[in-house]
Coordinates of C-alpha atoms in Angstrom, one line a residue:
Chain X
X1 CA 0.0 0.0 0.0
X2 CA 1.3 3.5 -0.9
X3 CA -1.1 5.1 1.6
X4 CA -2.5 3.3 4.5
X5 CA -4.3 5.0 7.4
X6 CA -5.8 3.5 10.5
X7 CA -8.5 5.0 12.6
X8 CA -7.7 8.4 11.3
X9 CA -9.8 11.1 13.1
X10 CA -9.7 14.9 13.2
X11 CA -11.7 17.5 15.0
X12 CA -12.1 21.2 14.3
X13 CA -13.1 22.4 17.8
X14 CA -16.1 20.2 18.8
X15 CA -16.9 19.1 15.3
X16 CA -15.4 15.8 14.2
X17 CA -14.7 16.2 10.5
X18 CA -12.8 13.0 9.9
X19 CA -14.1 9.8 11.6
X20 CA -11.9 6.8 12.0
X21 CA -10.8 6.7 8.4
X22 CA -9.0 3.7 7.0
X23 CA -7.6 4.5 3.6
X24 CA -6.0 1.8 1.5
X25 CA -4.3 3.1 -1.6
X26 CA -2.5 0.4 -3.6
X27 CA 0.6 1.1 -5.6
X28 CA 0.1 2.0 -9.2
X29 CA -3.6 2.9 -8.7
X30 CA -5.6 6.0 -9.5
X31 CA -7.6 6.3 -6.3
X32 CA -10.6 8.5 -6.6
X33 CA -11.5 10.0 -3.3
X34 CA -15.1 11.0 -3.6
X35 CA -17.6 12.8 -1.5
X36 CA -19.8 15.8 -1.6
X37 CA -18.5 19.3 -0.7
X38 CA -17.7 19.5 3.0
X39 CA -17.3 15.7 3.4
X40 CA -13.8 16.0 4.9
X41 CA -11.8 15.4 1.7
X42 CA -9.5 18.4 2.0
X43 CA -9.0 17.8 5.7
X44 CA -8.0 14.3 5.0
X45 CA -5.5 15.4 2.3
X46 CA -4.0 18.0 4.7
X47 CA -3.6 15.2 7.3
X48 CA -1.8 13.1 4.6
X49 CA 0.6 16.0 3.9
X50 CA 1.1 16.7 7.6
X51 CA -0.3 20.2 7.3
X52 CA -2.7 19.3 10.1
X53 CA -1.7 17.4 13.1
X54 CA -3.3 14.0 13.4
X55 CA -5.5 13.8 16.5
X56 CA -6.0 10.1 16.5
X57 CA -4.9 7.2 14.4
X58 CA -1.9 6.6 12.2
X59 CA -0.8 7.4 8.7
X60 CA 1.7 5.3 6.8
X61 CA 2.9 6.4 3.4
X62 CA 5.4 4.2 1.5
X63 CA 5.2 1.9 4.6
X64 CA 6.7 4.6 6.7
X65 CA 5.1 6.4 9.6
X66 CA 4.4 10.0 8.6
X67 CA 5.1 11.5 12.0
X68 CA 8.6 10.3 12.2
X69 CA 9.5 10.4 8.5
X70 CA 7.9 13.6 7.3
X71 CA 10.7 14.8 5.1
X72 CA 11.6 11.5 3.3
X73 CA 7.9 11.0 2.7
X74 CA 7.2 14.5 1.5
X75 CA 10.1 14.3 -0.9
X76 CA 8.3 11.7 -2.9
X77 CA 4.9 13.4 -3.0
X78 CA 3.7 16.1 -5.4
X79 CA 0.5 17.8 -4.3
X80 CA -2.1 20.3 -5.3
X81 CA -4.5 21.4 -2.6
X82 CA -7.7 23.4 -3.4
X83 CA -6.7 26.4 -5.5
X84 CA -3.2 26.0 -6.7
X85 CA -0.7 27.9 -4.6
X86 CA 0.9 30.2 -7.1
X87 CA 2.8 33.4 -6.6
X88 CA 0.7 35.8 -8.7
X89 CA 3.4 38.4 -9.1
X90 CA 5.8 35.9 -10.7
X91 CA 5.4 34.5 -14.2
X92 CA 4.4 30.8 -14.7
X93 CA 8.0 29.9 -15.4
X94 CA 9.4 31.9 -12.4
X95 CA 6.9 30.0 -10.2
X96 CA 8.4 26.7 -11.4
X97 CA 12.0 28.0 -11.2
X98 CA 11.4 29.0 -7.6
X99 CA 10.1 25.6 -6.8
X100 CA 12.9 23.9 -8.7
X101 CA 15.4 25.9 -6.6
X102 CA 13.8 24.7 -3.4
X103 CA 13.6 21.1 -4.5
X104 CA 17.0 21.2 -6.2
X105 CA 15.6 20.1 -9.5
X106 CA 17.6 21.1 -12.7
X107 CA 16.1 24.0 -14.6
X108 CA 15.7 21.9 -17.7
X109 CA 12.9 20.1 -15.9
X110 CA 11.0 23.4 -15.7
X111 CA 10.8 23.7 -19.5
X112 CA 9.7 20.1 -19.8
X113 CA 6.9 20.7 -17.3
X114 CA 5.8 23.8 -19.2
X115 CA 5.6 21.8 -22.3
X116 CA 3.7 19.0 -20.6
X117 CA 0.9 21.2 -19.4
X118 CA 0.9 23.4 -22.5
X119 CA 2.0 26.6 -20.9
X120 CA 5.1 27.2 -23.0
X121 CA 3.6 30.1 -24.8
X122 CA 2.3 31.7 -21.6
X123 CA 5.5 30.9 -19.6
X124 CA 6.6 34.5 -19.2
X125 CA 3.2 35.9 -18.5
X126 CA 2.4 36.8 -14.9
X127 CA 0.5 34.0 -13.2
X128 CA -1.9 36.6 -11.9
X129 CA -3.1 37.1 -15.4
X130 CA -3.7 33.4 -16.0
X131 CA -7.1 32.0 -16.5
X132 CA -8.4 29.5 -13.8
X133 CA -7.6 26.6 -16.1
X134 CA -4.1 27.8 -16.7
X135 CA -3.5 28.3 -13.0
X136 CA -4.8 24.7 -12.4
X137 CA -2.4 23.4 -15.1
X138 CA 0.5 25.3 -13.6
X139 CA -0.4 23.8 -10.2
X140 CA -0.2 20.3 -11.8
X141 CA 3.2 21.2 -13.3
X142 CA 4.4 22.3 -9.8
X143 CA 3.2 19.0 -8.3
X144 CA 4.9 17.0 -11.0
X145 CA 8.2 19.0 -11.0
X146 CA 10.2 16.8 -8.7
X147 CA 9.0 13.6 -10.5
X148 CA 7.2 12.3 -7.3
X149 CA 6.1 8.7 -6.9
X150 CA 2.8 9.7 -5.4
X151 CA 0.6 12.5 -6.6
X152 CA -2.0 13.9 -4.3
X153 CA -4.5 16.1 -6.1
X154 CA -7.4 17.9 -4.5
X155 CA -10.1 18.6 -7.1
X156 CA -7.5 19.2 -9.9
X157 CA -10.1 19.7 -12.6
X158 CA -11.9 22.5 -10.9
X159 CA -12.4 25.3 -13.3
X160 CA -11.2 23.4 -16.3
X161 CA -13.2 23.2 -19.5
X162 CA -14.1 19.8 -20.9
X163 CA -11.0 19.7 -23.1
X164 CA -8.9 20.5 -20.0
X165 CA -10.6 17.8 -18.0
X166 CA -9.8 15.2 -20.7
X167 CA -6.2 16.4 -21.0
X168 CA -5.7 16.1 -17.2
X169 CA -7.3 12.7 -17.2
X170 CA -5.1 11.4 -20.0
X171 CA -2.0 12.8 -18.4
X172 CA -2.8 11.0 -15.1
X173 CA -3.6 7.7 -16.9
X174 CA -0.2 8.1 -18.7
X175 CA 1.6 8.8 -15.5
X176 CA 0.2 5.7 -13.9
X177 CA 0.5 3.3 -16.8
X178 CA 3.8 4.5 -18.3
X179 CA 5.7 6.0 -15.3
X180 CA 4.4 3.7 -12.5
X181 CA 3.1 6.5 -10.4
X182 CA 0.3 6.4 -7.9
X183 CA -2.4 9.1 -8.0
X184 CA -4.7 10.0 -5.2
X185 CA -7.3 12.4 -6.6
X186 CA -10.3 13.9 -4.8
X187 CA -13.5 15.0 -6.4
X188 CA -17.1 15.7 -5.7
X189 CA -18.1 14.3 -9.1
X190 CA -18.0 10.6 -9.7
X191 CA -18.3 11.0 -13.4
X192 CA -15.1 12.9 -13.4
X193 CA -13.0 10.1 -12.0
X194 CA -15.1 7.2 -13.1
X195 CA -13.3 6.9 -16.4
X196 CA -9.8 6.8 -15.0
X197 CA -10.0 5.6 -11.4
X198 CA -8.9 2.0 -10.6
X199 CA -10.0 2.4 -7.0
X200 CA -12.6 4.4 -5.2
X201 CA -13.2 5.6 -1.7
X202 CA -16.5 7.4 -0.9
X203 CA -16.5 9.6 2.1
X204 CA -19.5 11.4 3.6
X205 CA -19.6 13.5 6.8
X206 CA -16.1 12.3 7.6
X207 CA -17.0 8.6 7.3
X208 CA -15.8 6.2 4.7
X209 CA -18.9 4.6 3.2
X210 CA -17.3 2.5 0.5
X211 CA -13.8 1.6 -0.4
X212 CA -12.6 -0.8 -3.1
X213 CA -11.8 -1.3 -6.7
X214 CA -14.0 0.3 -9.3
X215 CA -15.2 -3.2 -10.2
X216 CA -16.3 -3.8 -6.7
X217 CA -18.3 -0.6 -6.9
X218 CA -19.9 -1.7 -10.2
X219 CA -20.7 -5.1 -8.6
X220 CA -22.7 -3.7 -5.7
X221 CA -24.8 -1.8 -8.2
X222 CA -27.3 -4.6 -9.2
X223 CA -27.6 -5.0 -13.0
X224 CA -31.0 -4.6 -14.5
X225 CA -32.8 -6.0 -17.5
X226 CA -34.3 -3.3 -19.5
X227 CA -37.1 -4.3 -21.9
X228 CA -38.3 -1.9 -24.5
X229 CA -41.8 -2.8 -25.7
X230 CA -45.2 -1.5 -27.0
X231 CA -47.4 -1.5 -23.9
X232 CA -45.1 -1.0 -20.9
X233 CA -47.7 -0.7 -18.1
X234 CA -49.6 -3.7 -19.2
X235 CA -46.4 -5.7 -19.6
X236 CA -45.3 -4.7 -16.1
X237 CA -48.4 -6.0 -14.6
X238 CA -48.1 -9.2 -16.6
X239 CA -44.5 -9.8 -15.5
X240 CA -45.6 -9.2 -11.8
X241 CA -48.2 -11.8 -12.2
X242 CA -45.5 -14.2 -13.2
X243 CA -43.6 -13.6 -10.0
X244 CA -41.0 -11.1 -11.3
X245 CA -40.0 -7.9 -9.5
X246 CA -40.4 -4.8 -11.5
X247 CA -38.1 -2.1 -10.4
X248 CA -39.1 0.6 -12.9
X249 CA -41.8 1.3 -15.4
X250 CA -41.9 4.3 -17.8
X251 CA -43.3 5.0 -21.3
X252 CA -40.3 3.4 -23.0
X253 CA -39.4 0.4 -21.0
X254 CA -39.8 -1.9 -18.0
X255 CA -36.8 -2.8 -15.7
X256 CA -36.4 -6.1 -13.9
X257 CA -33.4 -7.2 -11.8
X258 CA -30.9 -9.2 -13.7
X259 CA -30.3 -12.8 -12.5
X260 CA -28.9 -14.7 -15.5
X261 CA -28.7 -14.7 -19.2
X262 CA -31.0 -17.7 -19.4
X263 CA -33.6 -15.9 -17.3
X264 CA -33.3 -12.9 -19.7
X265 CA -34.1 -15.3 -22.7
X266 CA -37.1 -16.7 -20.8
X267 CA -38.5 -13.2 -20.2
X268 CA -38.2 -12.5 -23.9
X269 CA -40.0 -15.7 -24.9
X270 CA -42.7 -15.1 -22.3
X271 CA -43.5 -11.6 -23.5
X272 CA -43.4 -12.7 -27.2
X273 CA -45.7 -15.6 -26.6
X274 CA -48.2 -13.3 -25.0
X275 CA -48.4 -10.9 -27.9
X276 CA -46.2 -8.2 -26.6
X277 CA -43.8 -6.6 -29.2
X278 CA -40.4 -6.5 -27.7
X279 CA -38.3 -3.8 -29.5
X280 CA -35.1 -4.4 -27.5
X281 CA -33.9 -6.2 -24.4
X282 CA -30.6 -5.6 -22.7
X283 CA -28.6 -5.8 -19.5
X284 CA -27.7 -2.4 -17.9
X285 CA -25.5 -1.6 -14.9
X286 CA -26.9 1.0 -12.5
X287 CA -25.5 4.4 -13.3
X288 CA -22.5 5.0 -11.0
X289 CA -23.6 8.5 -10.5
X290 CA -26.9 7.4 -9.2
X291 CA -25.2 4.8 -7.0
X292 CA -22.9 7.5 -5.6
X293 CA -26.0 9.6 -4.7
X294 CA -27.7 6.6 -3.1
X295 CA -24.7 5.8 -1.0
X296 CA -24.2 9.3 0.2
X297 CA -27.8 10.1 0.7
X298 CA -28.7 6.9 2.6
X299 CA -25.9 7.5 5.1
Chain K
X1 CA 21.2 24.1 7.1
X2 CA 20.8 23.3 3.4
X3 CA 17.1 23.7 3.7
X4 CA 17.7 27.1 5.3
X5 CA 19.9 28.3 2.5
X6 CA 17.6 27.1 -0.2
X7 CA 14.7 28.8 1.5
X8 CA 16.6 32.0 2.0
X9 CA 17.6 32.0 -1.7
X10 CA 14.0 31.3 -2.6
X11 CA 12.9 34.3 -0.4
X12 CA 15.1 36.5 -2.4
X13 CA 13.9 35.1 -5.7
X14 CA 10.3 35.6 -4.8
X15 CA 10.6 39.1 -3.5
X16 CA 13.2 40.5 -5.9
X17 CA 10.5 42.2 -8.0
X18 CA 8.3 43.4 -5.1
X19 CA 8.0 46.6 -3.3
X20 CA 8.9 44.7 -0.1
X21 CA 12.5 44.3 -1.4
X22 CA 12.9 47.5 -3.3
X23 CA 11.6 49.7 -0.5
X24 CA 14.6 48.6 1.5
X25 CA 16.8 49.9 -1.3
X26 CA 14.8 52.9 -2.5
X27 CA 13.9 54.4 0.8
X28 CA 17.5 55.2 1.9
X29 CA 18.3 56.4 -1.6
X30 CA 15.3 58.6 -1.8
X31 CA 15.7 60.1 1.6
X32 CA 19.4 60.7 1.2
X33 CA 18.9 62.2 -2.2
X34 CA 16.2 64.6 -0.9
X35 CA 18.5 65.6 1.9
X36 CA 21.3 66.2 -0.6
X37 CA 19.0 68.4 -2.7
X38 CA 17.9 70.3 0.4
X39 CA 21.4 71.0 1.7
X40 CA 22.7 71.7 -1.8
X41 CA 20.2 74.6 -2.2
X42 CA 20.8 75.8 1.4
X43 CA 24.5 75.1 1.5
X44 CA 25.2 78.4 3.3
X45 CA 23.9 76.7 6.5
X46 CA 26.8 74.3 6.4
X47 CA 29.4 76.6 4.9
X48 CA 32.5 77.2 6.8
X49 CA 31.5 75.4 10.0
X50 CA 33.8 72.6 11.2
X51 CA 33.5 69.3 9.3
X52 CA 32.2 67.4 12.3
X53 CA 29.4 69.9 13.0
X54 CA 28.4 69.9 9.3
X55 CA 28.2 66.1 9.3
X56 CA 26.1 66.2 12.5
X57 CA 23.6 68.4 10.8
X58 CA 23.5 66.4 7.7
X59 CA 23.3 62.9 9.2
X60 CA 21.4 64.1 12.2
X61 CA 18.5 65.2 10.0
X62 CA 17.9 61.6 9.1
X63 CA 18.7 60.1 12.5
X64 CA 16.1 62.4 14.2
X65 CA 13.2 60.8 12.3
X66 CA 14.9 57.4 12.2
X67 CA 14.5 56.8 15.9
X68 CA 11.0 58.1 16.2
X69 CA 9.1 56.8 13.2
X70 CA 11.1 55.8 10.2
X71 CA 12.8 52.7 11.5
X72 CA 9.8 51.2 13.4
X73 CA 7.5 51.8 10.5
X74 CA 10.1 50.3 8.0
X75 CA 10.2 47.2 10.2
X76 CA 6.4 46.9 10.3
X77 CA 6.4 47.1 6.5
X78 CA 9.2 44.6 5.9
X79 CA 7.8 42.1 8.4
X80 CA 4.5 42.5 6.7
X81 CA 5.7 42.1 3.1
X82 CA 7.8 38.9 3.6
X83 CA 4.7 37.2 5.1
X84 CA 2.1 38.8 3.0
X85 CA 3.6 37.2 -0.1
X86 CA 2.5 33.8 1.2
X87 CA -0.9 35.0 2.6
X88 CA -1.8 36.7 -0.7
X89 CA -1.0 33.7 -2.9
X90 CA -2.2 31.1 -0.4
X91 CA 1.2 29.4 -0.6
X92 CA 1.7 28.6 3.1
X93 CA 0.2 25.1 2.5
X94 CA 2.5 24.4 -0.4
X95 CA 5.5 25.8 1.4
X96 CA 4.9 23.5 4.4
X97 CA 4.3 20.4 2.3
X98 CA 7.7 20.7 0.8
X99 CA 10.4 18.2 1.9
X100 CA 12.1 20.9 3.9
X101 CA 12.1 21.2 7.7
X102 CA 9.5 23.7 9.0
X103 CA 12.2 25.2 11.1
X104 CA 14.3 26.0 8.1
X105 CA 11.4 27.6 6.2
X106 CA 10.4 29.7 9.2
X107 CA 13.8 30.8 10.2
X108 CA 14.8 31.6 6.5
X109 CA 11.9 33.9 6.3
X110 CA 12.7 35.6 9.6
X111 CA 16.4 36.0 8.6
X112 CA 15.4 37.3 5.2
X113 CA 13.4 40.1 6.9
X114 CA 16.4 40.7 9.2
X115 CA 18.6 40.9 6.2
X116 CA 16.3 43.5 4.6
X117 CA 16.4 45.7 7.7
X118 CA 20.2 45.3 7.7
X119 CA 20.5 46.1 4.0
X120 CA 18.3 49.2 4.4
X121 CA 20.4 50.6 7.4
X122 CA 23.7 49.8 5.6
X123 CA 22.5 51.7 2.6
X124 CA 21.6 54.7 4.8
X125 CA 25.2 54.7 6.0
X126 CA 26.5 54.4 2.5
X127 CA 24.2 57.0 0.9
X128 CA 24.7 59.5 3.8
X129 CA 28.5 59.2 3.3
X130 CA 28.2 59.2 -0.5
X131 CA 25.9 62.2 -0.8
X132 CA 27.8 64.1 1.9
X133 CA 31.1 63.7 0.1
X134 CA 29.5 64.5 -3.2
X135 CA 28.1 67.7 -1.7
X136 CA 31.6 68.9 -0.5
X137 CA 33.0 68.2 -4.0
X138 CA 30.3 70.4 -5.5
X139 CA 30.5 73.0 -2.8
X140 CA 34.0 73.3 -1.5
X141 CA 32.9 75.6 1.3
X142 CA 31.1 72.7 2.9
X143 CA 33.9 70.9 4.7
X144 CA 32.6 67.3 5.0
X145 CA 36.0 66.2 3.7
X146 CA 37.7 67.5 6.8
X147 CA 36.2 65.0 9.1
X148 CA 35.9 61.2 8.9
X149 CA 32.5 60.3 10.4
X150 CA 32.5 56.8 8.9
X151 CA 33.3 54.9 12.0
X152 CA 30.8 56.9 14.2
X153 CA 28.0 56.6 11.6
X154 CA 28.5 52.8 11.3
X155 CA 28.4 52.5 15.1
X156 CA 25.2 54.5 15.4
X157 CA 23.5 52.5 12.6
X158 CA 24.7 49.2 14.0
X159 CA 23.2 50.1 17.3
X160 CA 20.0 51.1 15.6
X161 CA 20.0 47.7 13.9
X162 CA 20.3 45.9 17.2
X163 CA 17.6 48.2 18.7
X164 CA 15.2 47.2 16.0
X165 CA 15.5 43.4 16.5
X166 CA 12.9 43.2 19.3
X167 CA 10.3 45.1 17.2
X168 CA 11.2 42.9 14.2
X169 CA 10.5 39.7 16.0
X170 CA 7.1 40.9 17.3
X171 CA 6.0 42.4 14.0
X172 CA 7.2 39.3 12.2
X173 CA 5.0 37.1 14.4
X174 CA 2.0 39.4 14.0
X175 CA 2.3 39.5 10.3
X176 CA 2.6 35.7 10.2
X177 CA -0.5 35.2 12.2
X178 CA -2.8 37.9 10.7
X179 CA -3.5 37.9 7.0
X180 CA -4.6 41.5 6.7
X181 CA -2.3 44.5 6.8
X182 CA -4.4 46.6 9.3
X183 CA -3.8 44.4 12.3
X184 CA 0.0 44.3 12.4
X185 CA 0.2 47.8 11.0
X186 CA -2.3 49.2 13.5
X187 CA -0.7 47.4 16.5
X188 CA 2.8 48.4 15.3
X189 CA 1.8 52.1 14.8
X190 CA 0.2 52.5 18.2
X191 CA 3.0 50.6 19.9
X192 CA 5.6 52.9 18.2
X193 CA 3.8 56.1 19.2
X194 CA 3.7 54.7 22.8
X195 CA 7.4 53.8 22.5
X196 CA 8.3 57.3 21.4
X197 CA 6.3 58.8 24.3
X198 CA 7.8 56.5 26.9
X199 CA 11.3 57.3 25.7
X200 CA 10.7 61.1 25.5
X201 CA 9.3 61.4 28.9
X202 CA 12.2 59.5 30.3
X203 CA 10.1 56.8 31.8
X204 CA 12.4 54.7 33.9
X205 CA 11.2 51.3 32.5
X206 CA 11.2 52.4 28.8
X207 CA 14.2 50.3 28.2
X208 CA 12.0 47.2 28.8
X209 CA 9.7 48.2 25.9
X210 CA 11.0 47.2 22.5
X211 CA 9.2 49.9 20.5
X212 CA 11.1 52.5 22.6
X213 CA 14.5 51.1 21.7
X214 CA 15.3 53.1 18.5
X215 CA 14.3 56.3 20.2
X216 CA 16.3 55.5 23.2
X217 CA 19.3 54.8 20.9
X218 CA 19.0 58.3 19.4
X219 CA 18.4 60.0 22.7
X220 CA 21.4 58.2 24.1
X221 CA 23.5 59.9 21.5
X222 CA 22.3 63.3 22.6
X223 CA 23.0 62.6 26.2
X224 CA 26.5 61.5 25.5
X225 CA 27.1 64.8 23.9
X226 CA 29.1 66.5 26.7
X227 CA 30.2 70.0 26.0
X228 CA 34.0 69.9 26.5
X229 CA 34.7 73.1 24.9
X230 CA 32.6 76.0 23.7
X231 CA 32.0 74.6 20.2
X232 CA 33.0 70.9 19.9
X233 CA 30.5 68.3 21.1
X234 CA 31.6 64.8 21.6
X235 CA 29.6 61.7 20.6
X236 CA 30.5 58.3 21.8
X237 CA 28.4 55.3 21.0
X238 CA 28.1 52.7 23.8
X239 CA 26.6 49.8 21.9
X240 CA 25.6 47.3 24.5
X241 CA 23.4 49.3 26.8
X242 CA 20.6 47.6 28.8
X243 CA 17.9 48.6 26.2
X244 CA 19.9 46.8 23.5
X245 CA 20.3 43.7 25.7
X246 CA 16.5 43.7 26.2
X247 CA 15.9 44.1 22.5
X248 CA 18.1 41.1 21.8
X249 CA 16.5 39.0 24.5
X250 CA 13.0 39.9 23.2
X251 CA 14.1 39.1 19.7
X252 CA 15.3 35.6 20.6
X253 CA 12.4 34.8 22.8
X254 CA 9.7 35.9 20.4
X255 CA 11.5 34.3 17.5
X256 CA 11.6 30.9 19.2
X257 CA 8.0 31.3 20.6
X258 CA 6.8 32.1 17.0
X259 CA 8.2 28.8 15.8
X260 CA 6.1 26.9 18.3
X261 CA 3.1 28.9 17.4
X262 CA 3.7 28.0 13.7
X263 CA 4.0 24.4 14.6
X264 CA 0.7 24.3 16.5
X265 CA -1.2 26.4 14.0
X266 CA -2.9 24.4 11.3
X267 CA -2.0 25.5 7.8
X268 CA -4.8 27.0 5.9

């Protein structure tokens, strides 16, 4: 495990914002840390970076205890927390040069990073004049500058346009698949990380509600059989009479929980034999977005 | 140590294009240049008086305001500007998540502020001497060249530097804790006025109050001016007086205390 926490808790005054969190982030994963705004995501990230002092529990990163190995651990992490921390009176390039100076990274790396995040043209423009998306990309360049093994990104696609989001997503996938990095990325939108995450943790009101691989998450969403036919309401009643559970009926189709492919064929035959015209029949997974809402709202 | 040096270099890199840095250079240049212009136009005041007396008038014009307002306000501003650069850009969190000891980052920032105060005072010495000698080149009747005030001036400004350290530590901590300019500025301003009053009314405990130290330093110069003859005053600078010792003690205590406050404080 690259990140592993046990019983991690944190209070702001009387309010407990992180409750006994046990994060397990495997090496080489893109871990999507999901939760609505105010769920405790940023606080957790600040704890992981030792910006906040851990009240209870332990944090191990690269199998080392964070409290006693702060500097060796931080030297392998690149991070971006909330709005990117950028000196607005310096140019984009100067921001990177300053960081390179602190981290003792050769200046050549600065230009590579500018190229990577497509800021070469705007390198000498003051960062204060950057658009939100450019600032975000500069923030990502700063996080990547020292070629860290672990990237911790807090809402990195905030303020990016759809193209920017796709670019960041592709960049992160490339980093993990080609450069063997591990990415820990927080977001309040499942759709945003769904397409790249290998693992997911869902946090709500400081508590972890779900943690596992994206496949596990898909598995707990029960697949449905969706039948598109001519008279949906009648067909729904007919299916109920035959002992089937109908989960949804609308003008277009009827939904029934999926059990097996054989059963799916049987339903098709049954409907056809009783003069219903079946236009289509297919297995669908529950929308992850909907699942995410279910998980966070039922808690 | 490496972390400290890297952070110190970074502080320079970050501020080299800001008013925080340039004010330390431009302020002495501007004030000395104004003084030069003033005395150039009114050079008859300085004409044909002994070199030492002419220097006292020339350098004294700056020193008089230095103790009361200029130095404390300069410190307030410098302490504010080195911290504000992080407040304004929300960069504390990225600074403290770098693989550099928090102690190095904190102390490099403090010593950079200290360096700016030192630089500013050193330039005051340099420009006072430079413009003074330039004036006597242009106006031979002004006899600056007859007396070498260098050593005395260096001593006075060095003592002022030491006298400013207590204030610097306090203002540095205030600027670190408060984001806005008004709090450290307001506190610093009121504290400075109080300090000048305490020093001027010869309050016996004024030496314990950091904001009185620059004024006490200047007043100390006047007191040591004993009239030996009818015309020639004498100035001796006793550097390590008790007010300076208090200033140094306050500086060290507040500096260390500030570090523990920074450690405890959660980074926004």
